[in-house]
């Protein structure tokens, strides 16, 4: 039998996506399987943002075999229990989309159905009072889960905030220690095979040519290989997600870091606040149709906790996805594959998930059509469902104080999202479709937090007497409150386990 294995992989781009891919491949493929090279250009640089994550990143860290405390220390990291949304449903309102569980399921039915019945009757407080991550976040507390039997302390779900530049550096060291070769230089040309259109090699500014069997395009928004060379095409989602610009600036830290990201809606977009150990990251994501860059920058600078530490950095993007993420012998990861604004911190997850899918469908030099189609089907599905979740933040709103919000409130939305909203409104039921990223609890917290109220509740909760439900809800709430009181402050937890070196 001839050996058809991939002999050379070339990763184009050394931002978060490129180094995540390099680290994962170095770990999984090991040095002897094939040669892995990464090319990045110092002159072009990286996008330099992307500092909030979701709990799935723990799987990536585990796959790499990272020591979590070392990882947090080296990236000036903090812990994240969820995202606080301010002014989204209406001006003056806020809610938390928390990671992890809500209450405790009873009689085979999700807790939230019982809560919904009691809440509709005015006999139960808001859902955050039954959610450990919400209460802990509000009180600035954090700890990792412990082995405590039935206690909610056994399954605290968390993610991280980190410095994007330090994260890329951390992964770079990891990958290079495991044999990935790094080359600095600007790619100026791409050669395609004239017969089948597959990529054969790239040419650098100094005239050198680098060939490979498999190309991973991590070149950022420009999509140097997937679009520049292969002309794959892009599906534009601006109609549903109208923000197309951002301006980002770090500022000094003025208080202990909160264990959550904050997203504050403004008149034509929203602002993120990401607390790190040494500084706070901020950015204003906005629609250029409704506000100018100067005004957006002004809004951002007027809403910082501390003093700006750099000049505001403007960024432009088109929300959407590549028509194919894997085309011929090229797989696009990160911004080269597509972009959705960081409202739910999903981009780094999509890189991780793309790498995992590529590993499970890893090709040989035949590049079987079925595997490529399956990869594209899976990644498409994940993108589309995340897109719906993000759109829900914009269209489920009562805000009518600006042209931007009037547009978002009344725009047409995808059928898949409309079905989810209709079903919830009818009787509070939410179903997770296949492996979509956000589960029923995430949808509940966001739809409820944005102000959507169902007209009825799950009929089977009436099988338990109302007094019994009230009694159980009270107990659950007390257990959660006591558990949160047991947790240390987020600042103390970091000081004890993973303080970064003072820079
Ligand atoms: C405003 C904003 C906020 C974000 N916030 C979050 C967040 O909170 N959480 C999250 O998960 N994600 C977030 N993201 C997304 C996140 O930043 C990206 O997913 C992540 O940084 C990956 O970027 P990348 O590596 O694909 O691209 P880049 O960082 O742009 O890297 C591209 C690489 O390609 C190289 N390159 C390009 N052209 C060439 C060439 N011709 N020759 C050689 N090298 C080349 C560059 O030098 C660079 O190394 C955010 C994105 C934006 C725009």
Coordinates of C-alpha atoms and ligand atoms in Angstrom, one line a residue:
X1 CA 0.0 0.0 0.0
X2 CA 1.3 3.5 -0.8
X3 CA 1.7 5.9 2.1
X4 CA -0.8 8.7 1.6
X5 CA -0.4 10.3 4.9
X6 CA -0.1 14.1 5.2
X7 CA 3.6 14.8 5.3
X8 CA 3.6 18.6 5.8
X9 CA 1.2 21.0 7.3
X10 CA 1.6 24.8 6.9
X11 CA -0.3 27.1 9.2
X12 CA -0.5 30.6 7.8
X13 CA -0.9 33.1 10.6
X14 CA 0.3 33.4 14.2
X15 CA -2.6 35.0 16.0
X16 CA -4.7 33.1 18.6
X17 CA -6.1 30.8 15.9
X18 CA -2.7 29.9 14.4
X19 CA -1.0 29.2 17.7
X20 CA -4.0 27.3 19.0
X21 CA -3.9 25.1 15.9
X22 CA -0.1 24.7 16.1
X23 CA -0.3 23.7 19.8
X24 CA -3.1 21.2 19.3
X25 CA -1.5 19.6 16.3
X26 CA 1.9 19.4 17.9
X27 CA 0.2 17.7 20.9
X28 CA -2.0 15.3 18.9
X29 CA 0.1 14.5 15.9
X30 CA 3.4 14.4 17.7
X31 CA 6.7 15.4 16.1
X32 CA 7.2 12.2 14.1
X33 CA 3.9 12.1 12.2
X34 CA 4.5 15.1 10.0
X35 CA 6.2 18.4 9.7
X36 CA 4.3 21.4 11.1
X37 CA 5.4 24.9 10.1
X38 CA 3.8 28.2 11.0
X39 CA 4.4 31.5 9.1
X40 CA 3.5 34.8 10.6
X41 CA 4.3 38.4 9.7
X42 CA 5.5 40.8 12.4
X43 CA 4.8 43.7 10.0
X44 CA 1.1 42.7 9.6
X45 CA 0.7 41.7 13.3
X46 CA -2.4 40.2 14.9
X47 CA -5.9 41.5 15.7
X48 CA -4.8 41.7 19.3
X49 CA -8.2 41.4 20.9
X50 CA -10.2 38.3 22.1
X51 CA -9.8 38.0 25.8
X52 CA -13.0 36.4 27.1
X53 CA -13.8 32.7 26.8
X54 CA -16.5 30.1 27.6
X55 CA -16.1 27.0 29.8
X56 CA -15.4 24.7 26.8
X57 CA -11.9 26.1 26.7
X58 CA -11.1 23.8 29.7
X59 CA -11.4 20.9 27.3
X60 CA -8.8 22.5 25.1
X61 CA -6.5 23.1 28.1
X62 CA -6.9 19.5 29.2
X63 CA -6.2 18.2 25.8
X64 CA -2.9 20.1 25.8
X65 CA -2.3 18.9 29.4
X66 CA -1.8 22.5 30.7
X67 CA -1.4 23.3 34.3
X68 CA -4.3 25.7 34.8
X69 CA -2.7 27.9 37.5
X70 CA 0.4 28.3 35.4
X71 CA -1.8 29.2 32.4
X72 CA -3.7 31.9 34.4
X73 CA -0.5 33.3 35.9
X74 CA 1.3 33.6 32.6
X75 CA -1.6 35.2 30.8
X76 CA -2.6 37.7 33.6
X77 CA -5.8 35.7 33.6
X78 CA -8.9 35.9 35.8
X79 CA -12.0 33.6 36.1
X80 CA -15.3 34.1 34.5
X81 CA -18.7 32.8 35.8
X82 CA -20.8 34.4 33.1
X83 CA -21.6 37.7 31.3
X84 CA -23.6 40.5 32.8
X85 CA -25.8 42.3 30.2
X86 CA -26.7 45.9 31.1
X87 CA -29.3 48.0 29.2
X88 CA -30.2 45.2 26.7
X89 CA -33.9 44.4 27.4
X90 CA -34.5 48.0 28.3
X91 CA -32.5 51.0 29.6
X92 CA -31.8 50.5 33.3
X93 CA -32.2 46.7 33.2
X94 CA -29.5 44.1 33.8
X95 CA -29.2 40.3 33.9
X96 CA -26.5 37.7 34.0
X97 CA -26.1 34.9 31.5
X98 CA -24.4 32.5 33.9
X99 CA -22.5 29.3 33.0
X100 CA -23.6 26.1 34.7
X101 CA -26.8 24.9 36.3
X102 CA -29.9 26.6 37.5
X103 CA -31.7 25.2 40.6
X104 CA -32.1 21.5 40.8
X105 CA -34.2 19.4 38.4
X106 CA -37.2 17.6 40.0
X107 CA -39.3 14.5 39.0
X108 CA -37.5 14.3 35.6
X109 CA -38.4 17.9 34.7
X110 CA -36.1 20.8 34.4
X111 CA -36.0 23.1 37.5
X112 CA -36.9 26.1 35.4
X113 CA -40.3 24.9 34.5
X114 CA -41.3 24.8 38.3
X115 CA -39.7 28.1 38.8
X116 CA -41.6 29.5 35.8
X117 CA -44.9 28.5 37.3
X118 CA -44.2 30.1 40.6
X119 CA -42.6 33.2 39.1
X120 CA -45.7 33.7 36.8
X121 CA -47.8 33.5 40.0
X122 CA -45.6 36.1 41.7
X123 CA -44.5 33.6 44.2
X124 CA -40.8 33.2 43.3
X125 CA -38.0 35.7 42.9
X126 CA -36.0 36.0 39.7
X127 CA -34.1 33.1 38.3
X128 CA -30.7 34.5 39.4
X129 CA -31.6 33.7 43.0
X130 CA -31.5 30.0 42.1
X131 CA -28.3 30.2 40.2
X132 CA -25.0 29.8 42.0
X133 CA -22.9 31.5 39.4
X134 CA -25.2 34.5 39.4
X135 CA -25.1 35.0 43.1
X136 CA -21.3 34.3 43.3
X137 CA -20.7 36.8 40.4
X138 CA -22.8 39.5 42.0
X139 CA -20.8 39.0 45.3
X140 CA -17.4 38.9 43.5
X141 CA -16.7 35.3 44.7
X142 CA -15.0 32.4 43.0
X143 CA -13.7 28.9 43.5
X144 CA -13.2 25.9 41.4
X145 CA -15.7 23.0 41.9
X146 CA -14.9 20.7 44.7
X147 CA -16.0 17.1 45.4
X148 CA -18.9 17.9 47.6
X149 CA -21.5 15.3 46.7
X150 CA -24.9 16.9 45.9
X151 CA -23.8 20.4 46.7
X152 CA -23.9 23.0 43.9
X153 CA -20.2 23.6 44.8
X154 CA -19.5 20.3 43.0
X155 CA -20.2 21.7 39.6
X156 CA -19.3 25.3 39.3
X157 CA -18.8 26.1 35.6
X158 CA -16.2 28.7 34.7
X159 CA -14.1 30.1 31.9
X160 CA -11.2 32.6 31.8
X161 CA -10.4 36.1 30.8
X162 CA -6.8 36.6 29.6
X163 CA -4.4 38.9 27.8
X164 CA -4.7 37.9 24.1
X165 CA -1.0 38.7 23.3
X166 CA 0.2 36.7 26.3
X167 CA -2.1 33.8 25.4
X168 CA -0.6 33.6 21.9
X169 CA 2.9 33.7 23.3
X170 CA 2.0 31.0 25.8
X171 CA 0.7 28.7 23.1
X172 CA 3.7 29.6 20.8
X173 CA 6.2 28.4 23.5
X174 CA 4.1 25.3 24.0
X175 CA 4.0 24.5 20.2
X176 CA 7.6 25.3 19.5
X177 CA 8.8 23.2 22.4
X178 CA 7.0 20.3 20.7
X179 CA 8.6 20.7 17.3
X180 CA 6.5 23.3 15.4
X181 CA 8.8 25.4 13.3
X182 CA 8.1 29.1 13.2
X183 CA 9.0 31.3 10.3
X184 CA 8.6 35.1 10.2
X185 CA 7.8 36.7 6.9
X186 CA 5.1 38.1 4.7
X187 CA 3.5 35.8 2.2
X188 CA 3.1 37.6 -1.1
X189 CA 1.9 34.9 -3.5
X190 CA 0.1 31.5 -3.4
X191 CA 0.6 28.8 -6.1
X192 CA -2.3 26.5 -7.1
X193 CA -2.1 23.3 -8.9
X194 CA -3.4 24.0 -12.5
X195 CA -5.3 20.7 -12.7
X196 CA -7.2 20.4 -9.5
X197 CA -6.9 23.9 -8.0
X198 CA -5.3 22.6 -4.8
X199 CA -2.8 24.9 -3.0
X200 CA 0.8 23.8 -3.7
X201 CA 2.9 26.4 -2.0
X202 CA 3.2 30.0 -0.8
X203 CA 5.9 32.5 -1.7
X204 CA 7.4 34.8 0.9
X205 CA 8.6 38.4 0.3
X206 CA 12.2 37.3 0.3
X207 CA 11.4 34.9 -2.6
X208 CA 11.4 31.7 -0.7
X209 CA 8.7 29.1 -1.4
X210 CA 7.2 26.9 1.2
X211 CA 5.1 23.9 0.1
X212 CA 2.8 21.6 2.1
X213 CA 0.0 19.0 1.7
X214 CA -2.5 20.6 4.1
X215 CA -2.8 24.3 4.6
X216 CA -4.5 25.9 7.7
X217 CA -5.5 29.4 6.9
X218 CA -5.3 31.4 10.2
X219 CA -4.5 34.7 8.4
X220 CA -7.3 36.7 10.0
X221 CA -10.0 38.7 8.3
X222 CA -8.2 38.7 5.0
X223 CA -8.4 34.9 4.5
X224 CA -5.3 34.9 2.5
X225 CA -5.6 31.3 1.3
X226 CA -9.3 30.5 1.6
X227 CA -10.5 33.7 -0.1
X228 CA -7.5 35.3 -1.6
X229 CA -6.3 32.2 -3.4
X230 CA -9.3 29.9 -3.5
X231 CA -12.1 32.5 -3.9
X232 CA -14.4 30.5 -1.6
X233 CA -17.0 33.2 -1.0
X234 CA -18.5 34.7 2.1
X235 CA -22.0 34.7 3.5
X236 CA -22.8 38.1 4.9
X237 CA -25.0 38.3 8.1
X238 CA -25.0 42.1 8.5
X239 CA -28.8 42.2 8.1
X240 CA -29.2 40.3 11.4
X241 CA -26.1 41.4 13.2
X242 CA -25.6 45.0 12.0
X243 CA -22.5 45.9 14.0
X244 CA -19.6 46.2 11.7
X245 CA -16.9 48.1 13.6
X246 CA -15.2 48.1 17.0
X247 CA -12.9 50.3 18.8
X248 CA -10.8 48.8 21.6
X249 CA -8.8 50.2 24.4
X250 CA -7.2 48.8 27.6
X251 CA -7.5 50.9 30.8
X252 CA -6.0 50.8 34.3
X253 CA -7.6 48.5 36.8
X254 CA -9.3 50.4 39.6
X255 CA -10.8 47.6 41.7
X256 CA -10.5 43.9 42.3
X257 CA -11.4 42.0 39.0
X258 CA -15.0 40.9 38.7
X259 CA -15.5 37.2 38.0
X260 CA -17.6 38.1 34.9
X261 CA -17.5 39.9 31.6
X262 CA -19.8 42.9 31.3
X263 CA -21.6 43.9 28.2
X264 CA -23.3 47.3 28.2
X265 CA -25.7 48.2 25.4
X266 CA -25.3 51.7 24.0
X267 CA -27.4 53.6 21.5
X268 CA -25.8 52.0 18.4
X269 CA -24.0 48.9 19.8
X270 CA -22.5 47.7 23.0
X271 CA -19.4 47.9 25.1
X272 CA -17.4 45.0 26.6
X273 CA -15.4 45.2 29.9
X274 CA -13.0 42.3 30.6
X275 CA -11.2 42.4 33.9
X276 CA -7.6 41.0 34.0
X277 CA -5.1 40.9 36.8
X278 CA -3.0 43.8 35.5
X279 CA -5.6 45.9 33.5
X280 CA -9.1 46.0 32.1
X281 CA -9.9 45.3 28.5
X282 CA -12.6 47.5 26.9
X283 CA -14.2 47.9 23.5
X284 CA -17.2 49.4 21.8
X285 CA -18.8 47.2 19.1
X286 CA -21.1 49.4 16.9
X287 CA -22.9 49.8 13.6
X288 CA -21.2 52.4 11.3
X289 CA -24.7 53.0 9.8
X290 CA -25.9 54.7 13.0
X291 CA -22.8 56.2 14.7
X292 CA -19.4 57.6 13.5
X293 CA -16.0 56.3 14.6
X294 CA -15.4 59.5 16.5
X295 CA -18.6 59.3 18.4
X296 CA -18.1 55.6 19.1
X297 CA -14.6 56.3 20.5
X298 CA -16.0 59.1 22.6
X299 CA -18.7 56.8 24.1
X300 CA -16.0 54.2 24.8
X301 CA -13.6 56.6 26.5
X302 CA -16.4 58.1 28.5
X303 CA -17.4 54.8 29.9
X304 CA -14.1 53.4 31.2
X305 CA -13.4 52.5 34.8
X306 CA -9.8 53.7 34.7
X307 CA -7.3 55.7 32.7
X308 CA -6.8 54.5 29.0
X309 CA -3.4 52.7 28.6
X310 CA -3.1 53.1 24.8
X311 CA -4.6 54.8 21.9
X312 CA -8.0 53.4 20.9
X313 CA -7.6 50.8 18.2
X314 CA -10.3 50.8 15.4
X315 CA -11.3 47.5 13.8
X316 CA -13.6 46.7 10.9
X317 CA -15.4 43.5 10.2
X318 CA -18.3 41.9 8.3
X319 CA -20.3 39.4 10.3
X320 CA -20.8 36.1 8.6
X321 CA -19.0 33.0 7.5
X322 CA -17.0 31.5 4.7
X323 CA -19.2 29.5 2.3
X324 CA -16.9 26.6 2.9
X325 CA -14.6 26.4 5.9
X326 CA -12.6 23.5 4.3
X327 CA -12.0 24.0 0.6
X328 CA -9.7 21.6 -1.3
X329 CA -6.6 21.2 0.9
X330 CA -7.2 24.3 3.0
X331 CA -9.0 24.7 6.3
X332 CA -9.8 28.2 7.5
X333 CA -9.8 28.7 11.3
X334 CA -10.4 31.9 13.3
X335 CA -11.2 35.2 11.6
X336 CA -10.3 33.6 8.3
X337 CA -13.3 31.3 8.6
X338 CA -15.9 33.8 9.7
X339 CA -16.7 36.3 12.4
X340 CA -19.5 36.9 14.9
X341 CA -19.1 39.8 17.3
X342 CA -17.8 38.8 20.8
X343 CA -21.2 39.2 22.6
X344 CA -21.0 35.6 23.9
X345 CA -17.2 35.2 23.6
X346 CA -17.6 32.4 21.0
X347 CA -14.8 33.0 18.5
X348 CA -12.0 31.3 20.4
X349 CA -14.4 28.4 21.0
X350 CA -15.0 28.2 17.3
X351 CA -11.3 27.9 16.7
X352 CA -11.1 25.1 19.3
X353 CA -14.1 23.4 17.9
X354 CA -12.8 23.6 14.3
X355 CA -9.5 22.0 15.4
X356 CA -11.3 19.2 17.2
X357 CA -13.5 18.5 14.1
X358 CA -10.4 18.6 11.9
X359 CA -8.7 16.1 14.1
X360 CA -11.7 13.7 14.0
X361 CA -11.9 14.1 10.2
X362 CA -8.2 14.3 9.6
X363 CA -7.4 13.7 5.9
X364 CA -4.8 11.8 4.0
X365 CA -3.5 13.1 0.7
X366 CA -6.7 11.9 -1.1
X367 CA -8.7 14.5 0.7
X368 CA -11.9 12.5 0.5
X369 CA -14.9 14.6 -0.5
X370 CA -17.2 13.0 2.1
X371 CA -14.9 14.0 5.0
X372 CA -14.7 17.6 3.7
X373 CA -18.5 17.8 3.3
X374 CA -19.0 16.4 6.8
X375 CA -16.6 19.0 8.3
X376 CA -18.4 21.8 6.5
X377 CA -21.8 20.5 7.6
X378 CA -20.8 20.4 11.3
X379 CA -19.1 23.8 11.3
X380 CA -21.9 25.4 9.4
X381 CA -24.4 24.1 11.9
X382 CA -22.4 25.4 14.9
X383 CA -22.0 28.9 13.3
X384 CA -25.7 29.1 12.4
X385 CA -26.9 28.3 15.9
X386 CA -24.5 30.7 17.5
X387 CA -25.7 33.3 15.1
X388 CA -29.3 32.8 16.2
X389 CA -28.3 33.0 19.8
X390 CA -26.6 36.3 19.2
X391 CA -29.4 37.7 17.2
X392 CA -31.8 36.9 20.1
X393 CA -29.9 39.5 22.2
X394 CA -30.8 42.2 19.6
X395 CA -34.3 41.3 18.5
X396 CA -35.8 40.5 21.9
X397 CA -35.7 44.0 23.3
X398 CA -38.1 46.7 24.3
X399 CA -35.6 49.5 23.6
X400 CA -37.0 52.2 21.3
X401 CA -34.6 55.0 22.2
X402 CA -32.6 55.0 19.0
X403 CA -32.8 54.2 15.3
X404 CA -30.4 51.3 15.8
X405 CA -32.6 49.6 18.4
X406 CA -35.8 50.3 16.4
X407 CA -34.1 48.4 13.5
X408 CA -33.0 45.5 15.7
X409 CA -36.4 45.2 17.4
X410 CA -38.3 45.0 14.1
X411 CA -35.9 43.3 11.7
X412 CA -36.8 39.9 10.1
X413 CA -35.0 37.0 11.8
X414 CA -34.0 33.5 10.7
X415 CA -36.8 30.9 10.9
X416 CA -34.8 28.7 13.2
X417 CA -34.7 31.5 15.8
X418 CA -38.3 32.4 15.3
X419 CA -39.3 28.8 16.1
X420 CA -37.3 28.9 19.3
X421 CA -38.9 32.2 20.4
X422 CA -42.4 31.0 19.5
X423 CA -42.1 27.8 21.4
X424 CA -40.8 29.5 24.5
X425 CA -43.5 32.1 24.4
X426 CA -46.2 29.5 24.2
X427 CA -45.3 27.4 27.2
X428 CA -41.8 28.0 28.3
X429 CA -40.3 25.0 26.5
X430 CA -36.8 25.2 25.0
X431 CA -35.0 22.4 23.2
X432 CA -31.4 22.1 22.3
X433 CA -31.1 21.0 18.7
X434 CA -28.4 18.3 18.2
X435 CA -25.0 19.6 19.4
X436 CA -25.8 23.3 19.3
X437 CA -23.4 25.2 21.6
X438 CA -25.9 26.9 23.9
X439 CA -28.2 24.7 25.9
X440 CA -31.7 25.4 27.2
X441 CA -30.5 27.2 30.3
X442 CA -28.4 29.7 28.3
X443 CA -31.4 30.4 26.1
X444 CA -33.7 30.7 29.1
X445 CA -31.4 33.2 30.9
X446 CA -31.0 35.3 27.8
X447 CA -34.7 35.2 26.6
X448 CA -35.9 35.9 30.1
X449 CA -33.2 38.5 30.8
X450 CA -34.1 40.3 27.6
X451 CA -37.7 40.5 28.8
X452 CA -39.5 37.7 26.9
X453 CA -42.3 36.0 29.0
X454 CA -44.1 32.8 28.2
X455 CA -47.9 32.7 28.2
X456 CA -48.1 29.4 30.1
X457 CA -45.9 26.8 31.6
X458 CA -45.1 23.1 31.3
X459 CA -48.3 21.3 32.2
X460 CA -46.6 18.4 34.0
X461 CA -45.3 20.6 36.8
X462 CA -48.9 20.6 38.1
X463 CA -48.3 17.0 39.1
X464 CA -46.6 18.4 42.2
X465 CA -48.8 20.3 44.7
X466 CA -48.0 24.0 44.7
X467 CA -47.1 24.1 48.3
X468 CA -44.6 21.3 47.7
X469 CA -43.0 23.2 44.8
X470 CA -42.8 26.4 47.0
X471 CA -41.1 24.4 49.8
X472 CA -38.6 22.8 47.5
X473 CA -37.8 26.1 45.8
X474 CA -37.2 27.7 49.2
X475 CA -34.8 24.9 50.2
X476 CA -32.9 25.0 46.9
X477 CA -32.5 28.8 47.2
X478 CA -31.1 28.4 50.8
X479 CA -28.6 25.8 49.8
X480 CA -27.4 28.0 47.0
X481 CA -27.1 31.0 49.2
X482 CA -25.1 29.0 51.8
X483 CA -22.9 27.6 49.2
X484 CA -22.0 31.0 47.8
X485 CA -21.3 32.3 51.4
X486 CA -18.7 29.5 51.6
X487 CA -16.8 30.7 48.5
X488 CA -13.8 33.0 48.8
X489 CA -13.6 36.3 47.0
X490 CA -12.4 36.1 43.4
X491 CA -9.4 38.3 44.3
X492 CA -8.4 36.1 47.2
X493 CA -8.7 33.0 45.1
X494 CA -6.3 34.4 42.5
X495 CA -3.9 35.7 45.1
X496 CA -3.8 32.2 46.6
X497 CA -3.5 30.1 43.5
X498 CA -2.4 31.9 40.5
X499 CA -1.2 35.5 40.9
X500 CA 0.7 36.8 37.9
X501 CA 4.1 38.3 38.2
X502 CA 3.9 42.1 38.5
X503 CA 4.9 43.4 35.0
Ligands
LIG1 C1 -13.5 43.5 18.4 C2 -13.2 42.0 18.6 C3 -13.3 41.5 19.9 C4 -13.1 40.1 20.1 N1 -13.3 39.6 21.4 C5 -13.3 38.2 21.5 C6 -13.6 37.6 22.8 O1 -13.8 38.3 23.8 N2 -13.6 36.3 22.8 C7 -13.3 35.5 21.8 O2 -13.3 34.3 21.9 N3 -13.0 36.1 20.6 C8 -13.0 37.4 20.4 N4 -12.7 37.9 19.2 C9 -12.2 37.1 18.2 C10 -10.7 36.8 18.4 O3 -10.0 38.0 18.5 C11 -10.2 36.0 17.3 O4 -11.0 34.9 17.1 C12 -8.8 35.5 17.6 O5 -8.0 36.5 18.0 C13 -8.2 34.8 16.4 O6 -7.7 35.7 15.5 P1 -6.9 35.1 14.3 O7 -5.8 34.4 14.8 O8 -7.9 34.4 13.4 O9 -6.4 36.4 13.4 P2 -5.3 37.5 13.7 O10 -5.1 37.7 15.1 O11 -5.6 38.6 12.8 O12 -4.0 36.8 13.2 C14 -3.7 36.7 11.8 C15 -2.3 36.2 11.6 O13 -2.0 36.0 10.2 C16 -0.8 36.7 9.8 N5 -0.9 37.0 8.4 C17 -1.8 37.7 7.8 N6 -1.5 37.9 6.5 C18 -0.3 37.4 6.4 C19 0.7 37.3 5.3 N7 0.4 37.8 4.1 N8 1.9 36.7 5.5 C20 2.2 36.2 6.7 N9 1.4 36.2 7.7 C21 0.2 36.8 7.6 C22 -0.7 37.8 10.8 O14 0.6 38.3 10.9 C23 -1.2 37.2 12.1 O15 -0.2 36.5 12.7 C24 -12.8 39.3 19.0 C25 -12.6 39.9 17.8 C26 -12.8 41.2 17.6 C27 -12.6 41.8 16.2

